[in-house]
PDB file of C-alpha atoms in Angstrom:
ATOM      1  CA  UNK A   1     133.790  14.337-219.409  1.00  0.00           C
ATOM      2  CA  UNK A   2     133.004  12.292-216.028  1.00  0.00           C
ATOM      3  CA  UNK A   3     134.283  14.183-213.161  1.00  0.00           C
ATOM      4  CA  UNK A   4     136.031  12.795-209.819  1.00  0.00           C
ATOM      5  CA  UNK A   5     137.512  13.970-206.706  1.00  0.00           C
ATOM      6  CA  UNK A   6     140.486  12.301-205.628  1.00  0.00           C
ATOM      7  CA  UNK A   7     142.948  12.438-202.525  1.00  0.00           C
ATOM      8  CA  UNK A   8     146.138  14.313-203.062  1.00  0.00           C
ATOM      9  CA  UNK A   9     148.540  11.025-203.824  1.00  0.00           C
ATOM     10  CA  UNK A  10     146.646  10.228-206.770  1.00  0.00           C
ATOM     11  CA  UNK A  11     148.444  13.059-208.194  1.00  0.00           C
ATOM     12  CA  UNK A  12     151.702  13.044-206.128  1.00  0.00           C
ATOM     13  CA  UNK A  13     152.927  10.715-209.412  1.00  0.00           C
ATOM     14  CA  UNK A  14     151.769  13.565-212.255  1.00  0.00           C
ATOM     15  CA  UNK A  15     151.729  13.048-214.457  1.00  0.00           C
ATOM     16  CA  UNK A  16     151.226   9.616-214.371  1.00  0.00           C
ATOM     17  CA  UNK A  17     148.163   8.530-212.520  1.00  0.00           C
ATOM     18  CA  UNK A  18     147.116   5.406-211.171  1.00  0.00           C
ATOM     19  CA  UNK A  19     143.449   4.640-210.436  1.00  0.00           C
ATOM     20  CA  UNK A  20     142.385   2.109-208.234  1.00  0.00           C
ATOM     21  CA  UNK A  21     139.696   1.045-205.447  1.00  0.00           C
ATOM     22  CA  UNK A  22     135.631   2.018-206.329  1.00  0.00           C
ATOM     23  CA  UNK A  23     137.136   4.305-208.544  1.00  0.00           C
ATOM     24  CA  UNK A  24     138.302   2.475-211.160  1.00  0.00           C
ATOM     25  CA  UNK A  25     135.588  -0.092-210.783  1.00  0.00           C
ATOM     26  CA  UNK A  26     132.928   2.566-211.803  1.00  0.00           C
ATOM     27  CA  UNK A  27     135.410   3.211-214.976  1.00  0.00           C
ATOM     28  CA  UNK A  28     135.279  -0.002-215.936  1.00  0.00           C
ATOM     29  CA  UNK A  29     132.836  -1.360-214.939  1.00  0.00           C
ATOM     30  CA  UNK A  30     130.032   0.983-214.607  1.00  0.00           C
ATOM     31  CA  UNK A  31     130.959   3.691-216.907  1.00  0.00           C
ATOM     32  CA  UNK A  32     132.774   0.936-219.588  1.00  0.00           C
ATOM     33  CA  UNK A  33     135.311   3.836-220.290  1.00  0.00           C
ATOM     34  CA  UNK A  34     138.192   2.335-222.906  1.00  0.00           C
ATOM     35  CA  UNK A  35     142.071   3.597-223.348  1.00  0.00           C
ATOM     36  CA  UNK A  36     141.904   6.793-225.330  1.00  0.00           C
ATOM     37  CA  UNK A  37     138.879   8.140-223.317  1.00  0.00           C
ATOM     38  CA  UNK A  38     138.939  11.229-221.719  1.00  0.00           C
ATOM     39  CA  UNK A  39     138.209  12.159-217.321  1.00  0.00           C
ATOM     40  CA  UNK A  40     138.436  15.304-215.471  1.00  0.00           C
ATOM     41  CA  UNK A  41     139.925  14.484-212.071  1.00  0.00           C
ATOM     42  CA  UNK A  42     139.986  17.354-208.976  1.00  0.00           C
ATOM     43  CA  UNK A  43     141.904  17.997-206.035  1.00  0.00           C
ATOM     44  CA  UNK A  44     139.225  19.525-204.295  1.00  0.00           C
ATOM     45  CA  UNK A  45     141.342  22.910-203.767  1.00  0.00           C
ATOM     46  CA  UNK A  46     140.225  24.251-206.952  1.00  0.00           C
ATOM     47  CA  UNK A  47     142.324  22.387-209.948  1.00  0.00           C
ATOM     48  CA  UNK A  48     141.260  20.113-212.719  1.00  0.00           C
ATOM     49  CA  UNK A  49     143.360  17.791-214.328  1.00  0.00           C
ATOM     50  CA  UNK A  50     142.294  16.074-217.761  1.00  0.00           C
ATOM     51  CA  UNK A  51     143.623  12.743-217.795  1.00  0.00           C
ATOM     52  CA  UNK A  52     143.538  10.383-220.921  1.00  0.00           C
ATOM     53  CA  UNK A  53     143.243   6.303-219.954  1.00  0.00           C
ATOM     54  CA  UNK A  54     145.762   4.436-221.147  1.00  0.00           C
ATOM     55  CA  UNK A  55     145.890   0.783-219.744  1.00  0.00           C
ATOM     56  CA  UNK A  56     143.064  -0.934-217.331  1.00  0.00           C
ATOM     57  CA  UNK A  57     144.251  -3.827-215.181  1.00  0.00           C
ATOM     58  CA  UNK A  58     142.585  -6.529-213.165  1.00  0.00           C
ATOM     59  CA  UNK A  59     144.590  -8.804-210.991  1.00  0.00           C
ATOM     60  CA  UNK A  60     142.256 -11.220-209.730  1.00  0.00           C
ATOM     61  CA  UNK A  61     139.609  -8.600-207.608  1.00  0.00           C
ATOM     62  CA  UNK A  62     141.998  -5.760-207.905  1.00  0.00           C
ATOM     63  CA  UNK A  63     141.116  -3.308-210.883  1.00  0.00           C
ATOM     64  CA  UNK A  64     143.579  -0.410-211.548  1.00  0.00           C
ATOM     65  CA  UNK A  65     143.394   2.411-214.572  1.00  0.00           C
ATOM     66  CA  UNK A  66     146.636   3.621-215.796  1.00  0.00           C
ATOM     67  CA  UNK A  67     146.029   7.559-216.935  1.00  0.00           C
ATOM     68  CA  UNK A  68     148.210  10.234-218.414  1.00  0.00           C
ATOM     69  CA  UNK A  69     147.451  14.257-217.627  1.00  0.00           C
ATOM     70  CA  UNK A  70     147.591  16.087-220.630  1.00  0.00           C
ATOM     71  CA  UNK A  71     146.152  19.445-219.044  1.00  0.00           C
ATOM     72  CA  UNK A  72     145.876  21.494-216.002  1.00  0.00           C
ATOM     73  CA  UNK A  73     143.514  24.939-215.093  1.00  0.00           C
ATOM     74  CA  UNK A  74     141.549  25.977-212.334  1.00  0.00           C
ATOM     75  CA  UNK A  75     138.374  24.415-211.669  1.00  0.00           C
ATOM     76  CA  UNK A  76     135.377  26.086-212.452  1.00  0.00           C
ATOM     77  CA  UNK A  77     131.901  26.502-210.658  1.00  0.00           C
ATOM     78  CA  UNK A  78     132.549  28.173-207.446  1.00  0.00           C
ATOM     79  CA  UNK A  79     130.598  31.388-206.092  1.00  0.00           C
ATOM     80  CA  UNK A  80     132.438  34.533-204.878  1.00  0.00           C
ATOM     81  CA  UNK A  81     129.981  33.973-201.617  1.00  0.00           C
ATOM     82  CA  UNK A  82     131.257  31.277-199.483  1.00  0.00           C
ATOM     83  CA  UNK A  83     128.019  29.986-197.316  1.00  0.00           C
ATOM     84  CA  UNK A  84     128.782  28.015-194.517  1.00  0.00           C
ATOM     85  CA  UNK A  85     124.957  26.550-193.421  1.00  0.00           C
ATOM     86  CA  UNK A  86     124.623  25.253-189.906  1.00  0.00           C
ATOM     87  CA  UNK A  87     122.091  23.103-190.117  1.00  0.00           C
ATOM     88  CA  UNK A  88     119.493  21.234-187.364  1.00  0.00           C
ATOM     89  CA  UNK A  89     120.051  17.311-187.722  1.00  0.00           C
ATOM     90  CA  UNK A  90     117.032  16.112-190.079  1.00  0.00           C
ATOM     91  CA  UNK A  91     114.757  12.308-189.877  1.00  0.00           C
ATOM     92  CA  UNK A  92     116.215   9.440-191.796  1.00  0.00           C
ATOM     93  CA  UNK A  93     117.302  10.335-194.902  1.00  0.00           C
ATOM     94  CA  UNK A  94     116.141  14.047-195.023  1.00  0.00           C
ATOM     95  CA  UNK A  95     119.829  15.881-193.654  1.00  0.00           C
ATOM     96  CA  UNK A  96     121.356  13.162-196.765  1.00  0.00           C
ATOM     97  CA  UNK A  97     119.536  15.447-199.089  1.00  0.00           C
ATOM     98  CA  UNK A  98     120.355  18.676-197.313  1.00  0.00           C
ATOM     99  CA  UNK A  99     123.881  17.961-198.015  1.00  0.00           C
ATOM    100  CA  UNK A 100     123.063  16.757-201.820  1.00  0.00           C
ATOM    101  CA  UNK A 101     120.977  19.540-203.164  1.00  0.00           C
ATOM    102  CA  UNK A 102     122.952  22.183-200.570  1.00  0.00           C
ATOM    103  CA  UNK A 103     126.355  21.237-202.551  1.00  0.00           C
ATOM    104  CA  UNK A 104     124.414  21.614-205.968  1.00  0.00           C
ATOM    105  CA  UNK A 105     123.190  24.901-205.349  1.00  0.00           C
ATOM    106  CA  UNK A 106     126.741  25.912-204.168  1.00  0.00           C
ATOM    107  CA  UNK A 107     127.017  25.904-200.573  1.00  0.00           C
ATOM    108  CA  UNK A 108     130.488  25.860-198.950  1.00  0.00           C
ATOM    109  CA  UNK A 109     130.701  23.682-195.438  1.00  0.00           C
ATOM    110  CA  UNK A 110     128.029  21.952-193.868  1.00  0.00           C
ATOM    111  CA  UNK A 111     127.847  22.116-190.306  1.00  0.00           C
ATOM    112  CA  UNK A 112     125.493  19.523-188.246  1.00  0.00           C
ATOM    113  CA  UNK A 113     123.599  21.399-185.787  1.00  0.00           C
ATOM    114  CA  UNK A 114     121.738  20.506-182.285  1.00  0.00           C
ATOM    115  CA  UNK A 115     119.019  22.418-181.709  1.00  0.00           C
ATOM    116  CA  UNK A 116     116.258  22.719-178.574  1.00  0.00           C
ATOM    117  CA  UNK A 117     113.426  20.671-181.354  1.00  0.00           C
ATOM    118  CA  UNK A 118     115.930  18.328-182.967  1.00  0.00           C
ATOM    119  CA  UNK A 119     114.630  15.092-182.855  1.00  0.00           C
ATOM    120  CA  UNK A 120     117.300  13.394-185.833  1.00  0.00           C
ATOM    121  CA  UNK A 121     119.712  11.232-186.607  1.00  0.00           C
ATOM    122  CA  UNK A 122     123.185  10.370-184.788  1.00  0.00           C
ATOM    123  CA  UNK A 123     125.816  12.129-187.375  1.00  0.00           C
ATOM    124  CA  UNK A 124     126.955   9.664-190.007  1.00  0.00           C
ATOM    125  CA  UNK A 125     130.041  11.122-191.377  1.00  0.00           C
ATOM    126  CA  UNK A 126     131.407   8.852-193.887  1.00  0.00           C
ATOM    127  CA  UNK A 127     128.073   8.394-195.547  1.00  0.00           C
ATOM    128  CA  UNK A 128     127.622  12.480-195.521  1.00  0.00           C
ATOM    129  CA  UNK A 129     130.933  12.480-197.211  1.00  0.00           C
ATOM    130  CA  UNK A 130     130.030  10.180-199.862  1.00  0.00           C
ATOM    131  CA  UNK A 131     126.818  12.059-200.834  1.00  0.00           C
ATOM    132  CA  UNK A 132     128.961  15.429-200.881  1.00  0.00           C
ATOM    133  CA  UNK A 133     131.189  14.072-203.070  1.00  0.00           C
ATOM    134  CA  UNK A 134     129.085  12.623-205.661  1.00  0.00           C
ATOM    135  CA  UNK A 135     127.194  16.060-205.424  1.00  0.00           C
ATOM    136  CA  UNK A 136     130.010  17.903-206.130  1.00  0.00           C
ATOM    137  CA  UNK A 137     130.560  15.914-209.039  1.00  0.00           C
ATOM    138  CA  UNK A 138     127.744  15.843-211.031  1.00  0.00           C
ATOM    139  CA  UNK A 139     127.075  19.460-210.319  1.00  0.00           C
ATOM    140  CA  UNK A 140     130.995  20.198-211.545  1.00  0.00           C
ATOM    141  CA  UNK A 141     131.945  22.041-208.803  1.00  0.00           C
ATOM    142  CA  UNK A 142     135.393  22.863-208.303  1.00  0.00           C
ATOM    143  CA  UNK A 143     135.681  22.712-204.219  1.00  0.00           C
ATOM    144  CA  UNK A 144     134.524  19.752-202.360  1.00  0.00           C
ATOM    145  CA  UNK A 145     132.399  21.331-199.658  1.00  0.00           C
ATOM    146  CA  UNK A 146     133.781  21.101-196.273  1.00  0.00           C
ATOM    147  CA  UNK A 147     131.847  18.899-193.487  1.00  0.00           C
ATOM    148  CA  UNK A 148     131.675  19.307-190.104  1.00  0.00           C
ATOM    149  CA  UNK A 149     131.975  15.671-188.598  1.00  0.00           C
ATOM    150  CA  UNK A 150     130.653  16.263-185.135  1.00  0.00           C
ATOM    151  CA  UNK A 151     127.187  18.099-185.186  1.00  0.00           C
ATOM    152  CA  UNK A 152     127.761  21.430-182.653  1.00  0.00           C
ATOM    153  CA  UNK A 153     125.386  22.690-180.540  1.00  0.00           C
ATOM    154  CA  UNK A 154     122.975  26.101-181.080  1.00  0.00           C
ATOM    155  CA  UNK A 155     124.816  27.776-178.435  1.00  0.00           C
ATOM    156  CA  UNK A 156     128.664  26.656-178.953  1.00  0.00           C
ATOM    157  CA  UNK A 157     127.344  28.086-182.821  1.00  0.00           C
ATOM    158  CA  UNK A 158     126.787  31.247-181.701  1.00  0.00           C
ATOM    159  CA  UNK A 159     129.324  31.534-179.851  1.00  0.00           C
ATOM    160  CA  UNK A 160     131.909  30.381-182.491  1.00  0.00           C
ATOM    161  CA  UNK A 161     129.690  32.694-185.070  1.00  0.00           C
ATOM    162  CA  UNK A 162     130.062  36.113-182.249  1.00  0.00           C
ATOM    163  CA  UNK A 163     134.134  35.179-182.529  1.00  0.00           C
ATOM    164  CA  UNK A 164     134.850  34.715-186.074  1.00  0.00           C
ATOM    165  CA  UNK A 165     132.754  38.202-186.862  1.00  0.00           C
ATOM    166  CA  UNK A 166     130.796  36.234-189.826  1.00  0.00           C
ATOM    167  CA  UNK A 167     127.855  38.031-191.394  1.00  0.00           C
ATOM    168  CA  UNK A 168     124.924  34.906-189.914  1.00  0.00           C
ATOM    169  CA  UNK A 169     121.231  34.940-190.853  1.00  0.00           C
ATOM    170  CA  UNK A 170     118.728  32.448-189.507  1.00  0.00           C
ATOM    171  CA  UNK A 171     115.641  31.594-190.804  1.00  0.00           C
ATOM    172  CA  UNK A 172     112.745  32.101-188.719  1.00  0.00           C
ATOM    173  CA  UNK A 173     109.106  31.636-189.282  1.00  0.00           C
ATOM    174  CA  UNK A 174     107.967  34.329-187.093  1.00  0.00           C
ATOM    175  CA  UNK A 175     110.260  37.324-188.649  1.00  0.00           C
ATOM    176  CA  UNK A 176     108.188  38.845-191.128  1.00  0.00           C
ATOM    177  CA  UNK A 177     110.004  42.377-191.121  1.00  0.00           C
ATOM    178  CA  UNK A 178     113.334  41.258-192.969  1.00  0.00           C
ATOM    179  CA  UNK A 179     114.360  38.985-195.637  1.00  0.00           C
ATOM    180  CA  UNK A 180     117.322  37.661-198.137  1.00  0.00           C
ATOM    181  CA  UNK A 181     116.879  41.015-200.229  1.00  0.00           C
ATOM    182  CA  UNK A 182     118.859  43.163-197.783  1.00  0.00           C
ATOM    183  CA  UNK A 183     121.927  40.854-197.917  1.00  0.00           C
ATOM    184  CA  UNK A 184     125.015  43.104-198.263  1.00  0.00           C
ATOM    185  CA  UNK A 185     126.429  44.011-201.445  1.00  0.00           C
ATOM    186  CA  UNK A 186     129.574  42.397-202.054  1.00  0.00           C
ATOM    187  CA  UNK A 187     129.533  40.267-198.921  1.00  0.00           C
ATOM    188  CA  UNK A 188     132.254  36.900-199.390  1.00  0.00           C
ATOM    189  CA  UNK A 189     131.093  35.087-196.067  1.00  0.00           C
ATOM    190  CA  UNK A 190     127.564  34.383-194.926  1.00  0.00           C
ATOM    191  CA  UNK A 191     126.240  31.620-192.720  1.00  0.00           C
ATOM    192  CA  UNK A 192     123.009  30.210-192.524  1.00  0.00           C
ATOM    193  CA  UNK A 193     121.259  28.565-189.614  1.00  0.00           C
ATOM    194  CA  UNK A 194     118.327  26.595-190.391  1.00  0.00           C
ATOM    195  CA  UNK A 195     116.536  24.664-187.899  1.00  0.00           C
ATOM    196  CA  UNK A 196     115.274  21.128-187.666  1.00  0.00           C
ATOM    197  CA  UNK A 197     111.860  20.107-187.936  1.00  0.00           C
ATOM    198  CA  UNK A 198     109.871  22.691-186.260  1.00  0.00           C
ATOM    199  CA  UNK A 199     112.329  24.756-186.385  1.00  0.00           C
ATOM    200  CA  UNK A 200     113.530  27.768-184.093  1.00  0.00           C
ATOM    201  CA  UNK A 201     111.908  28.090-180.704  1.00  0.00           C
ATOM    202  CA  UNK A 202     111.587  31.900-179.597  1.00  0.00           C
ATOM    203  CA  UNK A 203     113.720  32.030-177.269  1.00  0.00           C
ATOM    204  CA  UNK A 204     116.526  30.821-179.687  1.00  0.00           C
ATOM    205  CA  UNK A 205     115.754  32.910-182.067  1.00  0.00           C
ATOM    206  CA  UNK A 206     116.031  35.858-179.316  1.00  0.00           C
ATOM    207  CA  UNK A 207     119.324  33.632-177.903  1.00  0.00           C
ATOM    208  CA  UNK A 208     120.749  33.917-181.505  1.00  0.00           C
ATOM    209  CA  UNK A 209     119.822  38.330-182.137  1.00  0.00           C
ATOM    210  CA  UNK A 210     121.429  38.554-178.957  1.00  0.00           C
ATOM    211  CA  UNK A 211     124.899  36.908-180.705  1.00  0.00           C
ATOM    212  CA  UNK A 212     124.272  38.934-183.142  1.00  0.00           C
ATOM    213  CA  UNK A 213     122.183  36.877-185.383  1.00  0.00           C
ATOM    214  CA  UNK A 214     119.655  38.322-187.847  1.00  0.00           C
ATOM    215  CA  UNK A 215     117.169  36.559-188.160  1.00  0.00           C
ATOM    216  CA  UNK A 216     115.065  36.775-191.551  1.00  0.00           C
ATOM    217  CA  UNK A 217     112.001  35.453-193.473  1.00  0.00           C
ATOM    218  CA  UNK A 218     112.047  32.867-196.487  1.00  0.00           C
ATOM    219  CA  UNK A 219     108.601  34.637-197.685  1.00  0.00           C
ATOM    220  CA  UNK A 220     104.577  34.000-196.606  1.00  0.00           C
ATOM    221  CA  UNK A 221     104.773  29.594-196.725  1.00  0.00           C
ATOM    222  CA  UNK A 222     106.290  27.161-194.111  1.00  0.00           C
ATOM    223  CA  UNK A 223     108.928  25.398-195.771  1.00  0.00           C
ATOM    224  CA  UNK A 224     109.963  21.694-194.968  1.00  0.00           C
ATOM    225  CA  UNK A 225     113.022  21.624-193.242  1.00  0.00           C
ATOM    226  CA  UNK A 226     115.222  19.584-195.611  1.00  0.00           C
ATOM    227  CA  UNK A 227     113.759  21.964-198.343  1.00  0.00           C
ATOM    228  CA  UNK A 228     114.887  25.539-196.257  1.00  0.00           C
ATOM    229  CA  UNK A 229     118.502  24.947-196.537  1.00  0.00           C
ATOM    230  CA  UNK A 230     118.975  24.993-200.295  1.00  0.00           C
ATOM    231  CA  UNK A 231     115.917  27.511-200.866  1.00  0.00           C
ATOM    232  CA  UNK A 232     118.033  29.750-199.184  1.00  0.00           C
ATOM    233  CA  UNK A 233     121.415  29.277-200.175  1.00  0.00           C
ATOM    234  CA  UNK A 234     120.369  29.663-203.514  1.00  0.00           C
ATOM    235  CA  UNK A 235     118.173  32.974-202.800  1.00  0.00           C
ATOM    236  CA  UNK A 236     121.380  34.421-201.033  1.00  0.00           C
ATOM    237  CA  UNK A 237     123.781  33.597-203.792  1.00  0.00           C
ATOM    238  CA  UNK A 238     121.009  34.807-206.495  1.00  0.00           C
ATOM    239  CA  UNK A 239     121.009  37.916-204.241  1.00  0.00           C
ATOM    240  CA  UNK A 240     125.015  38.144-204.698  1.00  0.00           C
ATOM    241  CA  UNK A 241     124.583  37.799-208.358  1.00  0.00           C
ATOM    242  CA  UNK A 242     125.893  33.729-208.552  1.00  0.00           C
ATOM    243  CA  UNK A 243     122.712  32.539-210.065  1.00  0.00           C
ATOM    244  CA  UNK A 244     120.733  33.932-212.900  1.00  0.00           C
TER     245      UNK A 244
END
C-alpha cells in the first residue's frame, strides 16, 4: 500500500478522513487510486492507519478523497539508535540528498551545520521538508525525521552536544586510530558531525575532542561529502545491530 504522512487534523475526524490539497491530487491523479483501494496514512509519532477510499470529489480545481480507517498499529521501521547527524551545508543540490538517502538509511533529525570550510547553500527549509517526507515514505519509516530549520554553528554544536551529555562522533580524515567498530553496545543516542566539502579543519577537530567529541575514521578512502553522512549512519546502526 502507498504510504503518506499527514498533519494531525487529518485524523482529528477518525475515523472518517478527508483528503485534500497535493495529496489527493497524487491519488487521483497520479496514482489513479479508485473507491475500494487501500492507503497507509502516518502521524509521524509512530502510528499507521489503513484507510479504505470511499468517494473522490472535484469541485471545479478542488479535489478531495473521502476515506474510512479500518485499522490502527504502530508503525514499523524505526531503529532502537536514534542518530541525530549535524551536518556541514553541502553545493546545490548535494545537502537535498543528504537528507534523502540519510532518512532511508534511518537517521533521526537532521541538523544544518556551519562549519570554518562551508562554502553551501542558504538553508531551504520547506524544500528539505518535502524531500524528508517523501523519503520517509518510500522507505516506510514510521517517524518523520526531525529538521533543524536554522543551520547552527560548529561551536554553538558543541556546546549544545557538551550540555545534553550525547554520545557525538565526527568524522575526520586524519584519525586513523579509531573507528565505527568501538561504538558502545547498547547505546540509544549518537550524533554524527560530518563536515562540508573539505571537511574538518584541525583545529576543529581538536575544538570538537576538547567538547568531548571523538573523532573517528570512515576507513583508508576520502569520501564525498554528501556520500559521508549516510555511509556512516548506516555503519553505526549496522554496528547496533539495525541493519543486516
Amino acid at each position: 500500500m502507498n504510504r503518506f504522512f499527514v498533519e494531525a487534523e487529518v485524523l482529528a475526524t477518525a475515523p472518517e478522513v478527508t483528503l485534500s490539497g497535493d495529496l489527493a491530487h497524487q491519488l487521483t491523479r497520479v496514482l489513479r487510486l479508485e473507491a475500494g483501494d487501500y492507503i497507509l496514512l502516518l502521524d509521524g509519532q509512530g502510528h499507521e492507519y489503513e484507510v479504505e477510499l470511499q468517494e473522490f470529489r472535484r469541485l471545479g480545481k478542488t479535489e478531495t478523497a473521502q476515506g474510512h480507517i479500518v485499522a490502527e498499529r504502530d508503525a514499523v521501521g524505526e531503529s532502537r539508535l536514534r542518530i541525530t547527524l549535524y551536518m556541514g551545508l553541502l553545493k546545490g543540490e548535494k545537502f537535498d540528498y543528504v537528507l534523502q538517502k540519510g532518512t532511508e538509511v534511518g537517521i533521526a533529525a537532521f541538523v544544518p551545520l556551519l562549519s570554518e570550510r562551508c562554502v553551501g547553500q542558504s538553508a531551504r527549509p520547506e524544500r528539505w521538508r518535502k524531500i524528508i517526507r517523501e523519503a520517509a515514505e518510500q522507505s516506510r519509516r514510521g517517524l518523520l525525521p526531525a529538521l533543524e530549520e536554522t543551520p547552527v554553528r560548529f561551536g554553538a554544536a558543541l556546546e549544545r552536544l557538551k550540555q545534553t551529555g550525547m554520545y557525538a562522533l565526527m568524522a575526520w580524515e586524519d584519525e586513523h586510530a579509531r573507528s565505527l567498530k568501538e561504538l558502545p553496545s547498547g547505546l540509544t543516542e549518537l550524533a554524527l558531525l560530518i563536515g562540508p566539502e573539505g571537511g574538518f579543519s584541525a583545529a576543529e577537530a581538536e575544538q570538537a575532542r576538547n567538547a568531548g567529541v571523538q573523532t573517528v575514521s570512515l576507513g583508508p578512502r576520502i569520501l564525498r561529502a554528501e556520500t559521508a553522512g549516510p555511509v556512516a549512519a548506516a555503519l553505526a546502526l549496522y554496528q547496533a545491530g539495525d541493519m543486516q
